[in-house]
Every structure is written in structure tokens, then in C-alpha cells.
Amino acid sequence: MTEALLKVENLRIELTTRAGVAPVIDNLSFELGHGENISFVGESGCGKSMTALAIMGLLPEGVGRVASGRILFEGEDLTAASDSRLRDIRGNEISMIFQEPMTSLNPVYTVGEQIAEVLRAHQGLSARAARDMAADLLDAVRIPNARARAGDYPFQMSGGQRQRVMIAMALACRPKILIADEPTTALDVTVQAQIFDLLRDLRRDTGTSIILITHDMGAVAEMAERMIVMYAGRNAEIGPVEQIIDHPRHPYTKGLISCVPHIMATLTEDRPDLTEVPGIVPGLREFGQDRCLFASRCAYRTEQCLRQRPPAMAFDNGQLADCWHAETL
Amino acid sequence: MTDRPLLDVENLTVRFAVRRGGVFGRKQFLDAVDGVSFALARGETLAIVGESGSGKTTTALAVARLVAAHSGRVELDGADILGLEGEALRQVRRKVQFIFQDPYSSLNPRQRAEDVVREPLLSLTDMPRDEQQKVIDELFVQVGLRPEQKRLFPHQFSGGQRQRIGIARALATRPELIICDEPVSALDVAVQAQILNLLRRLQKEFGLTYLFISHDLGVVQHMCDSIAVMYMGRIVEHGPRLSLFNNPLHPYTAALLSAVPSVDKARRAATRRILIPGDPPDPVNLPPGCRFANRCPVAQPQCREAEPELRTVAGGQRVACHLVKEDGTAPL
Ligand SMILES: Nc1ncnc2c1ncn2[C@@H]1O[C@H](COP(=O)(O)OP(=O)(O)OP(=O)(O)O)[C@@H](O)[C@H]1O
Ligand SMILES: Nc1ncnc2c1ncn2[C@@H]1O[C@H](COP(=O)(O)OP(=O)(O)O)[C@@H](O)[C@H]1O
Ligand code: SF4
Ligand code: SF4
Ligand SMILES: [Mg+2]
Ligand SMILES: [Mg+2]
């Protein structure tokens, strides 16, 4: 097997808030291969976005810091890299698209200008070449009539078009890794389907690896080979998507899958009540304790779960579940 | 016992005046809801789906008399409610309640939870104070909140608990029809399941009728008995749950369903993605013919000339498309 493109090792990110210091990411490890698509799932507040920001070197200043662990990108430890080196990597190797495209686009420049600016800064293109290529990129993300629409301001575009502009901008530097943090949450499903198609094509054509953060298991099933289920800053379960959906080994994964009313191939009259996962995600204050943080919501809980943090249980098929009772599930 | 529907909406149109190009721009009209008709039987759930801006919320607001209708009829239990004022309108408001999407902004932050729930009792009924308290206490139990939480303020609750407060408020006047506008889309999936189960339980217990708006088709198929699909202010398809999901007739419905990502391997294998690129036309300058024509993968020249009527085809589905045959065969 070739060396992974990105390797996160025992990462611990601490946030300092009024309530004290808490590990918002607590001993997280995973790898991302060349051209691979991995998905992060979990309820909000579980640390998915923090993981993405840590990789980008964009942790909230004065609040978040890498306490221990390494983020290896092509062998280089990003946690030890200088600010200018991180800026360089952000511009050229790893880019990110955010949930709300309006806030990440500048309202006073046309979308074409904004993409051209990225191209000039990172690929050293002339103004004219950058303008041409910006239009090509808009065309590549299937903005109809791209050359003319390059002159539009962000407010003149629909939500789906703005998100496509963000993707075009993220592509402008031909990144090796694209991190998409809930890129379609605010969009209609037909638009979401177009964005997903676009990401799939991109991956096929350029070999870009993708980290897709989402709360939709269906999206994971369609987009990713491997998934990481996060709970309260920790790995709950990691492994190949199909296997995890067929047979989750962590009670939280199981709950996430069965609490959602899915559309199946053929619907029937039968509609039993949804499985409930009681309660909610704990607040930051509770992160980091030496016990299973899911215990208060878990139907499989035993004495042991409250006494000690569960270790990662490995299965032959590559699944890894942080649960004392993963084997019996 | 009659089989008269609880809610019967006929040719409902909601018109907004919009100005293009600033205050001095020309005044134009946008029919956010344009000739919508549907009926909803007592105790059942009708879902309205469709893309953002298609008129779902505006339809619901007009039915609840929270936005003025331009024309049409809205009959509740056989009586047209659009012209009502004063005490008669107050009675209708008791019978029709609303649950909003955003449990954060739809509650008054300075009101204690019990006062949020009390509010409709104060404004819509003449119930004495002690009886109000009894109703509130019962409602807290019914929606799964603890009695000691009555004195707390909205910010002291989680999103799911706030939605429970919103549900308790909607139930306070013993309404017959509850309009749920994206009631769970701001919630995490686990909490979403808790609220959906609660809504179904309450429906059974109180014989409630729901008008249920959601963009999540998985949630829709779980909750509803029938579905109306809206596109640009019009219903393009309307039918019972199983027919519509298993046999969509309108090309837009088919595209919508094909776009839903699924965990079910069999469904993924069986689904052929139908792409509908582009955007809907400008709603204040509608082209002639079918409003979906510029994105429809099977559009014919005739589609750009005459607007298709909503008609009932074999099997009972209603659909507005020139190419759907009388025997209920879909063009896609
Ligand atoms: N008060 C208003 N004045 C002018 N136009 C309005 C007003 N309210 C709604 N509209 C327009 O009416 C149309 C329908 O809006 P509506 O809110 O009903 O859509 P929706 O289907 O609920 O969409 P979403 O899924 O985004 O909630 C849109 O074009 C909207 O911009
Ligand atoms: N800038 C910040 N300051 C303090 N706490 C934060 C900040 N950003 C996020 N958090 C907290 O960190 C936790 C994880 O957040 P996040 O990574 O955004 O979760 P997710 O993306 O999984 O929803 C949450 O409890 C959140 O409130
Ligand atoms: S360790 Fe115990 S409490 Fe935690 S998920 Fe496993 S069974 Fe449940
Ligand atoms: S009427 Fe024509 S354009 Fe409209 S949906 Fe049917 S086939 Fe498509
Ligand atoms: Mg996030
Ligand atoms: Mg709406």
C-alpha cells in the first residue's frame, strides 16, 4: 500500500472557553488516501468542523490549539508548520468549501473577479489569462452561460449557484484535498444532486481527495468509501461505508442510521415508529472525561462504560469501533 | 358522520407586489401561490414538497389566515374562512395552529415556557386562569417536558425541547388542523426522530389533521398520507403516498425523487438520476406554457405554448403535465 496523502495521528485539539479547557478533538486518528473520499458524520457539536479547521490550520485564534498529535500531509507535519507555509498549503494543496456560501464570498466583487484573484495569487497568471480561466472554471461547475455570469455579484446568484462558485474557487488552485463542510445543507435536493455529481466528476478527472462532512447517511452512502462517525470529539466508529451501514459496531452509529426515516427501493404501508436515541450531545464541558461519553444515551451501557473510556476495538474487515461492547453488537 | 374534508382549498392565489429596480421601479406582481386546490380529510396528513421559493410556506400562511389571499376559497369544515373577521376569525384561529421551523426565533425569549404555551389561551379563549394552568400542566406531560421546566426561559432549553414547547403551544387551544412548516429541519437527526414520533403519537391521540411542509422526502414519506408537489406557485402533482413515491408521474416529481441520496443499496441501484439543470424562470415574467419546460428533460414544443391543467388520471393521482397519459403512464 502506498503512503497516505493525509495522516492524522492521535490528534488532540483543546479549546479554551469561559468554562475552562476542553478537548474538542480527543485522540483522533485517521488516514486519507490519494483520490479517496472519506466522510465525517455525527450530530452537531461533535467536532467535525473543528477537525476540518485543524487540518486547514484555521483553528479559532486564541481559543483553539493543537495540544498533541500530528497532521501529516505528504509526510510534512502541519501542526509544526509556519503560518506562511500553512497559507501556502491552503492556497495550493488543501482547500475548503463552507456551509454558507454567502458569508465566504465577498459581496463587492463579481464572482469572476474573485476566482481570477485566486488564480493570480496562486498560479501567477496574468490578469487576462486569469479572467479567461475563471470563466472556464464557472463553466466546469456548470454555471449556464458562464462567460456572462462571471460578471454577476454573489447576491445575483441562487444558493446553489453560489455554492458552485465556491467549488470553482476551491478548484482554482487544483488542490490535492478538498474539504467540504456540509456543502449542500442549505440547498434543494435537486441542486444537492448536481453538486454531488460535480464533486464525483472532479475526483475522477483530477484525482482530488475529498473529505465530506455531512449529517446525511444517504449522502455518505453515495459519496464515500470510508466514513468516520464522531461523537463528543472522539471517534465512535471508522471503516468502509457499506460495511458500517450493513452492520454498525457502535451503538451511536446504529442509532444514527435507524433514527432516520429512509426512502427505500419500494415503500410499503408499514411505517413503525422511528428508533429513538434519547437525549442530546453533551456540552464541551463534559468532553475528555475518562468514560464513554455516549453512555447516558446508550441502551447497551454497563458499569464498565461509566468507569473507563472504551478503547478502539478492531475488526477483521477494517471496522474500528470505540465501544466496550462492539463485539456483541 | 360526513366525508366532507376538514380542509378544502379551491383556486387559492396569493399575490405580492414587488418593485424591480428600486423604489422608482415598475410595480409588478408575483403570484407566489397561483390557483392552488387541494382537500385534506380529517385525521390525515398532507405533505407539501417542492423547491425553495415554490410557495409552500405562503400556501400554509394563507390557509392559516396569516397572509392575505388574493382570490380563491379556503373552507374549514365546510365554511369559507377567507372573509371572516372578529370573533369568527378568532374561532378559526383556535382551530388552526402553526408549528414553525425555527425553534430558536419562534419563541419569545422573555417569556417563560409556561407563558409561551399560555399565550394562545389568553388571546384566543376566555378560559379561567386555574383551568389554563391545568391545560398547561397536561400539555407539558403530553409533549415530554418536565413540570419544573415550566418556569424556564427558551434559551435554557435545547433545540428539541424548544420545539416541544412550540408543539405544546400549538396544541393549547385543542386545534383540529396543525400546520407544521419544516418542524424538524433545524434539528439533529436523533432529536428529529423524537419529535416525529411525538407528532405521530399526538395525531393519533387527538385525531389531529396535519398540513406538513418539509424538504426532506424521507421524513415526508414517513409522516404523510398524501403529497402535493409544488413548482413555482402551482401544484404539479398530488396523490396518495404510495402511488406518488412508487410511481411519480410528473417529470419534476420524478427528478425530485431521483435526487434523494439513499442508504438503501437496492434503491441506489434502481434509481436513474434525472437531471434538471438550470433555474426556474423569473416568477414575475412567466413564459407561456409549462413553467417547468426550460428544465424538463422531455419537454415538447406544445409545452411552451399551453399551460398544462391539473387533471386526475387513472389511479387517482392529479398531475399537470401534457405528456402524462389518461391511463396514468409517465413520460419519464
Ligand atoms: N412577503 C413577501 N413579499 C414578496 N414576495 C414574497 C413574500 N413572501 C414570499 N414571497 C415570494 O413568494 C415565493 C414563495 O415563497 P415561499 O416562502 O412560500 O416559498 P417556500 O416554498 O416556502 O420556500 P422554502 O422552501 O425556501 O421555505 C418566493 O418567490 C418568495 O420570494
Ligand atoms: N470558536 C469557538 N469557540 C468556542 N467553542 C467553539 C468554537 N467553535 C466551536 N466550538 C465548540 O466546539 C464543539 C465542536 O464544534 P464543531 O467542530 O463545530 O462541531 P460540528 O462541526 O461537529 O457540528 C462544539 O461544542 C462547539 O460549540
Ligand atoms: S462503551 Fe458502553 S455506553 Fe459506550 S457505546 Fe459502548 S456500550 Fe454504549
Ligand atoms: S408539460 Fe411538458 S414541459 Fe411541462 S412537465 Fe410535462 S413534459 Fe415537461
Ligand atoms: Mg460543523
Ligand atoms: Mg418555506
Coordinates of N, CA and C in Angstrom, one line a residue, chain A residues 216-222 241-242 245-246 257 261-267, chain B residues 260-271:
Chain A
D216 N -26.0 13.5 6.7 CA -26.9 12.7 5.9 C -26.3 11.3 5.5
M217 N -26.7 10.2 6.1 CA -26.2 8.9 5.8 C -26.3 8.5 4.4
G218 N -27.4 9.0 3.8 CA -27.6 8.7 2.3 C -26.5 9.3 1.5
A219 N -26.1 10.5 1.8 CA -25.1 11.2 1.1 C -23.8 10.5 1.3
V220 N -23.5 10.0 2.5 CA -22.3 9.2 2.8 C -22.3 8.0 1.9
A221 N -23.4 7.3 1.9 CA -23.5 6.0 1.1 C -23.2 6.3 -0.4
E222 N -23.7 7.4 -0.9 CA -23.5 7.7 -2.3 C -22.1 8.2 -2.6
V241 N -17.7 2.3 4.3 CA -19.1 2.8 4.4 C -20.1 1.6 4.3
E242 N -20.0 0.8 3.3 CA -21.0 -0.3 3.1 C -21.1 -1.2 4.3
I245 N -22.8 0.5 7.3 CA -24.2 0.6 7.1 C -24.9 -0.7 7.3
D246 N -24.3 -1.8 6.8 CA -24.8 -3.1 6.9 C -24.8 -3.6 8.3
I257 N -28.3 5.6 12.1 CA -28.8 5.0 10.9 C -30.3 4.7 11.1
P261 N -36.0 8.3 8.9 CA -36.9 7.6 8.0 C -36.3 7.6 6.6
H262 N -35.8 6.5 6.2 CA -35.2 6.4 4.8 C -36.3 6.1 3.8
I263 N -36.0 6.6 2.6 CA -36.8 6.1 1.4 C -36.1 4.9 0.9
M264 N -36.9 3.8 0.9 CA -36.4 2.5 0.4 C -36.8 2.3 -1.0
A265 N -36.2 1.3 -1.6 CA -36.5 1.0 -3.0 C -38.0 0.9 -3.3
T266 N -38.7 0.2 -2.5 CA -40.2 0.1 -2.6 C -40.8 0.4 -1.3
L267 N -41.6 1.5 -1.2 CA -42.2 1.8 0.0 C -43.5 0.9 0.2
Chain B
V260 N -32.8 12.1 -4.3 CA -32.6 11.9 -2.9 C -31.5 10.8 -2.7
P261 N -30.4 11.1 -2.0 CA -29.4 10.1 -1.7 C -30.0 9.1 -0.8
S262 N -29.6 7.8 -1.0 CA -30.3 6.8 -0.1 C -29.2 5.8 0.5
V263 N -29.5 5.3 1.7 CA -28.6 4.3 2.3 C -29.0 2.9 1.7
D264 N -30.1 2.8 1.0 CA -30.6 1.5 0.6 C -29.9 1.2 -0.8
K265 N -29.1 0.1 -0.7 CA -28.4 -0.3 -1.9 C -29.3 -0.6 -3.1
A266 N -30.4 -1.2 -2.8 CA -31.3 -1.6 -3.8 C -31.9 -0.4 -4.5
R267 N -32.2 0.6 -3.7 CA -32.8 1.9 -4.3 C -31.7 2.6 -5.1
R268 N -30.5 2.6 -4.6 CA -29.4 3.3 -5.4 C -29.2 2.6 -6.7
A269 N -29.3 1.2 -6.7 CA -29.1 0.5 -8.0 C -30.3 0.7 -8.9
A270 N -31.5 0.9 -8.4 CA -32.7 1.0 -9.2 C -32.9 2.5 -9.7
T271 N -32.3 3.4 -9.1 CA -32.6 4.8 -9.4 C -31.7 5.3 -10.5

